[in-house]
XYZ file of C-alpha atoms in Angstrom:
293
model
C -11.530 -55.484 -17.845
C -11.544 -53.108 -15.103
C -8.359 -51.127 -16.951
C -10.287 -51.426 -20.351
C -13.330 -49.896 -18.900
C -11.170 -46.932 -17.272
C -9.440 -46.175 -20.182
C -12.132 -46.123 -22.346
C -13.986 -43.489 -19.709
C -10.926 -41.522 -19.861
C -11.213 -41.359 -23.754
C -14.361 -41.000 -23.998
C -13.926 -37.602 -21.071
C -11.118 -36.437 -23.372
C -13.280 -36.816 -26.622
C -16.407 -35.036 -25.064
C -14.043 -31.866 -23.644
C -12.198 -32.048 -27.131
C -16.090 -31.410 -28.858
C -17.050 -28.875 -26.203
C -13.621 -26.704 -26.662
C -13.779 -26.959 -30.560
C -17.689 -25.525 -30.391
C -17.121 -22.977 -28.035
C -13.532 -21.987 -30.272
C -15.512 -22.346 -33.641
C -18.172 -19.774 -31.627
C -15.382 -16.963 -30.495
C -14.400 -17.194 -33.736
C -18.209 -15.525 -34.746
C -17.983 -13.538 -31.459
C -18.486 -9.776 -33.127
C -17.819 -8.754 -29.589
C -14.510 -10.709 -28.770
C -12.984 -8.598 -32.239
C -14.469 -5.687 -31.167
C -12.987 -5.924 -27.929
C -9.601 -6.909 -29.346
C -9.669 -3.353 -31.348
C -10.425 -2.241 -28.445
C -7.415 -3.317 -26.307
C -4.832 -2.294 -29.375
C -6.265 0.954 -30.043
C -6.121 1.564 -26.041
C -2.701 0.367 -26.124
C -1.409 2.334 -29.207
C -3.119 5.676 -27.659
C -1.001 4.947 -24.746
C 1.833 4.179 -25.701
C 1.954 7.162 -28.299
C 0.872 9.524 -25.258
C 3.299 7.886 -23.279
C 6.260 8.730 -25.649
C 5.333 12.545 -25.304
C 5.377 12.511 -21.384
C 8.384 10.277 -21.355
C 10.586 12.666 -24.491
C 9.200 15.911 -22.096
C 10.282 14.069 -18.764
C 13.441 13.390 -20.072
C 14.427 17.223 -21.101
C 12.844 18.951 -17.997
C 15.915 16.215 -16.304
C 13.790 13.207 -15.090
C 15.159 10.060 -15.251
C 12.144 7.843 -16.375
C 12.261 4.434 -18.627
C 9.942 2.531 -20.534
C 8.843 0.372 -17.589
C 7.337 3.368 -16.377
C 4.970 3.150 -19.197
C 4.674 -0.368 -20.120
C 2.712 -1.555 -17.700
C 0.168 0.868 -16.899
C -2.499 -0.653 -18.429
C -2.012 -4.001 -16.342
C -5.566 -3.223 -13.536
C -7.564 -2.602 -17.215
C -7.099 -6.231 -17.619
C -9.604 -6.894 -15.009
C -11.674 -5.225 -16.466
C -11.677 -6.379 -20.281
C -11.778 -10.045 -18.980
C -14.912 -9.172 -17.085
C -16.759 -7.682 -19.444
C -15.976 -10.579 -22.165
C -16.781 -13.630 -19.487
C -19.444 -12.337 -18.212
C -20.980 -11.699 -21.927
C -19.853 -15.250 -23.135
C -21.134 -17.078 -20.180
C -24.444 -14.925 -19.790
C -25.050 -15.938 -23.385
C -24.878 -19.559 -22.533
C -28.024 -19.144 -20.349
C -29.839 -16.478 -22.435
C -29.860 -18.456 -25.736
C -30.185 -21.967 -23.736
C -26.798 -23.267 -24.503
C -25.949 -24.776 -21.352
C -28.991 -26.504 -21.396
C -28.787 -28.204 -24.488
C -25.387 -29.377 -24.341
C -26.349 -31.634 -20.452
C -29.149 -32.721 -22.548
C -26.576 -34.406 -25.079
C -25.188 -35.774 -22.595
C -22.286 -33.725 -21.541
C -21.206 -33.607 -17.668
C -21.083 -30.213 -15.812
C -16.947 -30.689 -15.297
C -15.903 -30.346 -19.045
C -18.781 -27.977 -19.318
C -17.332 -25.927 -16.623
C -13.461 -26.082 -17.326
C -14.280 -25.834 -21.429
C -15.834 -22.422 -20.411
C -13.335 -21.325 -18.129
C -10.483 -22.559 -20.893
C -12.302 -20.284 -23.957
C -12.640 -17.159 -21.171
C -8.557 -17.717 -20.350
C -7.515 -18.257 -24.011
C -9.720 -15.146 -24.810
C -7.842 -12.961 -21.828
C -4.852 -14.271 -22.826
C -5.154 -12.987 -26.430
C -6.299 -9.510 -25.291
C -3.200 -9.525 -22.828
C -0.822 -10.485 -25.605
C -2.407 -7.799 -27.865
C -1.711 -5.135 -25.406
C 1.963 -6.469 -24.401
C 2.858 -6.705 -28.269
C 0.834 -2.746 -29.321
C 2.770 -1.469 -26.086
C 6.323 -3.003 -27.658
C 6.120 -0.001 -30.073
C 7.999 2.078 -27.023
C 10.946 0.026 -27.426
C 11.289 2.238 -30.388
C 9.959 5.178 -29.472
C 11.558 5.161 -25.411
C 14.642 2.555 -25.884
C 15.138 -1.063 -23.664
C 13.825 -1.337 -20.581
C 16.269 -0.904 -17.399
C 15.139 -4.551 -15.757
C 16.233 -6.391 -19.054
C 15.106 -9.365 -20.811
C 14.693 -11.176 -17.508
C 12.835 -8.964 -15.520
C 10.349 -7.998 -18.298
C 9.760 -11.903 -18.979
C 9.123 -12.204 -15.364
C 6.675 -9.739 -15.612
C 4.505 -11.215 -18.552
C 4.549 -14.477 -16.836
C 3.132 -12.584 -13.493
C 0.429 -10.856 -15.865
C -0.290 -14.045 -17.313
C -0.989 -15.597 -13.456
C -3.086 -13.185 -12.610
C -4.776 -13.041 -15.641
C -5.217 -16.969 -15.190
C -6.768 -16.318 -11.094
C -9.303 -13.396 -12.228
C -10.546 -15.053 -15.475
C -11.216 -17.935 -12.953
C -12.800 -15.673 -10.720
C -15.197 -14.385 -13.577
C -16.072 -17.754 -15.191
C -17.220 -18.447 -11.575
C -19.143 -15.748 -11.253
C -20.640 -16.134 -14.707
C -21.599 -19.788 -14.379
C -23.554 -19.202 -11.284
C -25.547 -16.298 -12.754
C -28.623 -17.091 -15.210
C -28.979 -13.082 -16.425
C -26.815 -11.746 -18.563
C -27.180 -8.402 -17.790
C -26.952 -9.263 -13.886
C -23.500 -11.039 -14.614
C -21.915 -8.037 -16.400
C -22.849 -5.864 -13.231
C -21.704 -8.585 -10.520
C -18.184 -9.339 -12.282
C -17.389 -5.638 -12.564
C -18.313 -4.491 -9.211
C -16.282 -7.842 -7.668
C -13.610 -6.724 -9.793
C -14.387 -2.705 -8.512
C -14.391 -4.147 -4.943
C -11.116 -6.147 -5.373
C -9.126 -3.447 -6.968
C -10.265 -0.817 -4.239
C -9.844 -3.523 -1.366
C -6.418 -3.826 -3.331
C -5.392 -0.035 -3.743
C -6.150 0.491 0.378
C -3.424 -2.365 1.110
C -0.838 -0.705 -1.289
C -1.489 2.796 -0.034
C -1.418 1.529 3.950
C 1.943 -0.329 2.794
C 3.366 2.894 1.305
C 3.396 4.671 4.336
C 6.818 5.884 5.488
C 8.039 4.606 8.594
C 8.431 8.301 9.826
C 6.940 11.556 9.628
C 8.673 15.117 9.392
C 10.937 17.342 6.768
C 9.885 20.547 5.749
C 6.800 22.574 6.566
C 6.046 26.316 5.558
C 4.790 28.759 8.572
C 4.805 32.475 8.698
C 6.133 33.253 5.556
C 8.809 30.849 6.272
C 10.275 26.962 5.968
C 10.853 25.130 8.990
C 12.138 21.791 9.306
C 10.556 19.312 11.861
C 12.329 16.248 13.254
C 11.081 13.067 12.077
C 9.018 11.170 14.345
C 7.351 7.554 14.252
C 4.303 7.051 11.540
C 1.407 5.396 13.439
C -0.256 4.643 10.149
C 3.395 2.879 9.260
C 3.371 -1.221 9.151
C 5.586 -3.463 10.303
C 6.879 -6.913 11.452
C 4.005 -9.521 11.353
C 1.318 -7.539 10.256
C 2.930 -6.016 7.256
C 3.961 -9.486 5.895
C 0.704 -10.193 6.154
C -0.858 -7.381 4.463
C 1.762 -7.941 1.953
C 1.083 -11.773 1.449
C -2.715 -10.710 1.037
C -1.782 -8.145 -1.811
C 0.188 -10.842 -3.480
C -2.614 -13.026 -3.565
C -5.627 -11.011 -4.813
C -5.209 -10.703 -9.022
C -5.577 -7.062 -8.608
C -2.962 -6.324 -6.305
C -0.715 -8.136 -8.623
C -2.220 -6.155 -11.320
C -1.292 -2.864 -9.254
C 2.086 -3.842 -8.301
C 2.643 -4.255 -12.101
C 1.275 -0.811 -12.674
C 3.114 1.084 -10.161
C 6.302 -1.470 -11.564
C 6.790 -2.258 -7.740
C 6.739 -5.968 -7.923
C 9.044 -7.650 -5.597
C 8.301 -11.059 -4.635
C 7.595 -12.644 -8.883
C 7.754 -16.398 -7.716
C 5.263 -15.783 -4.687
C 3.125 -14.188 -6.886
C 3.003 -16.949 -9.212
C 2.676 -19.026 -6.962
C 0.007 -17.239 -5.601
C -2.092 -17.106 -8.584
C -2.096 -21.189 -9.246
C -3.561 -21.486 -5.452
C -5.970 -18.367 -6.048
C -6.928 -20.246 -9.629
C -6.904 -23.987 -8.188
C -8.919 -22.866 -5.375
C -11.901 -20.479 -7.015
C -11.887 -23.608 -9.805
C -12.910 -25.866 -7.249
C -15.264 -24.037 -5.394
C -16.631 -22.686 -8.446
C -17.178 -26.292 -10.276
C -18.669 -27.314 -6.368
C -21.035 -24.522 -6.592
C -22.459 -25.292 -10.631
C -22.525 -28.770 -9.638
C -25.448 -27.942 -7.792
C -26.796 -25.052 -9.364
C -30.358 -25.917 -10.547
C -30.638 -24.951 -14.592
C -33.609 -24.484 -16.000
């Protein structure tokens, strides 16, 4: 009786998440924003890539060296921001038009209410990643293969798809917590502002060389200085932690991708299930007890 009454809960859980995912699919679908956003991302993407194939076919005859992969990706920290701008929209709606409210009157719990909204904001990011992956494949044509093959540029998607998966977490946090619409927009992009900076003062600290010296220009002439030690340089301990840290936050994976510097893939991923996992939970703790009016 006991197993019957379990595994008719469980069905019953699956059902009510299976209704909740279907409405808020059959509502993206309607979204005028989500498709404007989408034409957004391609159009972005194409302008890019198409600007991109001018630097790179000038590059190349001044005697530069580049490759694709130093255009691909150099979109990746605009992510951030497109899956900000549609979570916070989506899940300020829910408040504004009294959506949330209605469907724990029907009877739904706050879990599948929570997940089903953070599974329509990842399948949205995820679309709007894929669209500007597949737009920016136009400079295999235009630019030739990529030097770090088919391995290394499926290694990157599945990093941009982990950190795509931790800040769309991140954001359906955010936008489940806040009852004003407008309010949301403005807290998700200045967390995501915050993170990127935080993010882009690690990577520059990192950057530093370990010495200092070469060439300087004094008196109408160039003398050369011998290198000494960089006191802004990082090392042992402390620079595996910084690193570890930059690996975790979405946006320093996001920047690694842009600056096509990424050297740890499997940490990162790894990274980005904890960082998901972990803002999940404490997001679903926190809208557990949010009063909604």
């Amino acid at each position: 009786t006991k197993a019957w009454k379990a595994t008719s809960c469980l069905w019953w859980g699956v059902a009510a998440m299976g209704k909740l995912l279907s409405a808020n699919f059959a509502r993206l679908r309607k979204d005028l924003f989500f498709w404007c956003l989408l034409a957004a991302v391609i159009i972005a993407s194409l302008v890019n890539i198409l600007n991109s194939a001018r630097s790179f076919e000038v590059m190349t005859e001044s005697g530069y060296g580049l490759t694709l992969e130093d255009y691909y990706f150099n979109q990746a920290t605009l992510m951030g921001v497109y899956c900000a701008l549609f979570a916070s929209l989506l899940l300020g709606t829910e408040y504004s038009d009294g959506t949330i409210r209605n469907k724990l009157t029907v009877g739904h719990n706050r879990s599948h209410i929570y997940l089903s909204n953070f599974l329509v904001c990842l399948a949205t990011s995820l679309t709007l990643l894929a669209a500007w992956l597949i737009t920016c494949s136009l400079g295999f044509f235009l630019m030739g293969p990529m030097e770090m093959g088919v391995s290394g540029y499926v290694t990157y998607v599945l990093v941009a798809v982990g950190f795509t998966a931790s800040i769309t977490a991140l954001f359906t946090l955010v936008g489940s917590l806040s009852s004003n619409k407008a309010m949301t927009v403005i807290y998700t992009l200045a967390i995501f502002l915050i993170l990127l900076l935080a993010s882009s003062a690690i990577y520059d600290r990192l950057c530093e060389p370990e010495t200092q010296g070469g060439m300087v220009y004094i008196n109408g002439e160039f003398i050369t200085i011998d290198p000494t030690p960089n006191p802004l340089y990082l090392s042992g301990a402390v620079r595996r932690v910084w690193e570890c840290v930059l690996d975790f936050l979405p946006t320093g994976q996001a920047l690694l991708m842009n600056e096509v510097a990424i050297e740890h893939p499997l940490r990162e991923m790894i990274f980005s299930i904890l960082f998901t996992v972990m803002v999940l939970s404490a997001g679903y703790a926190a809208f557990r007890r949010k009063d909604i009016k």
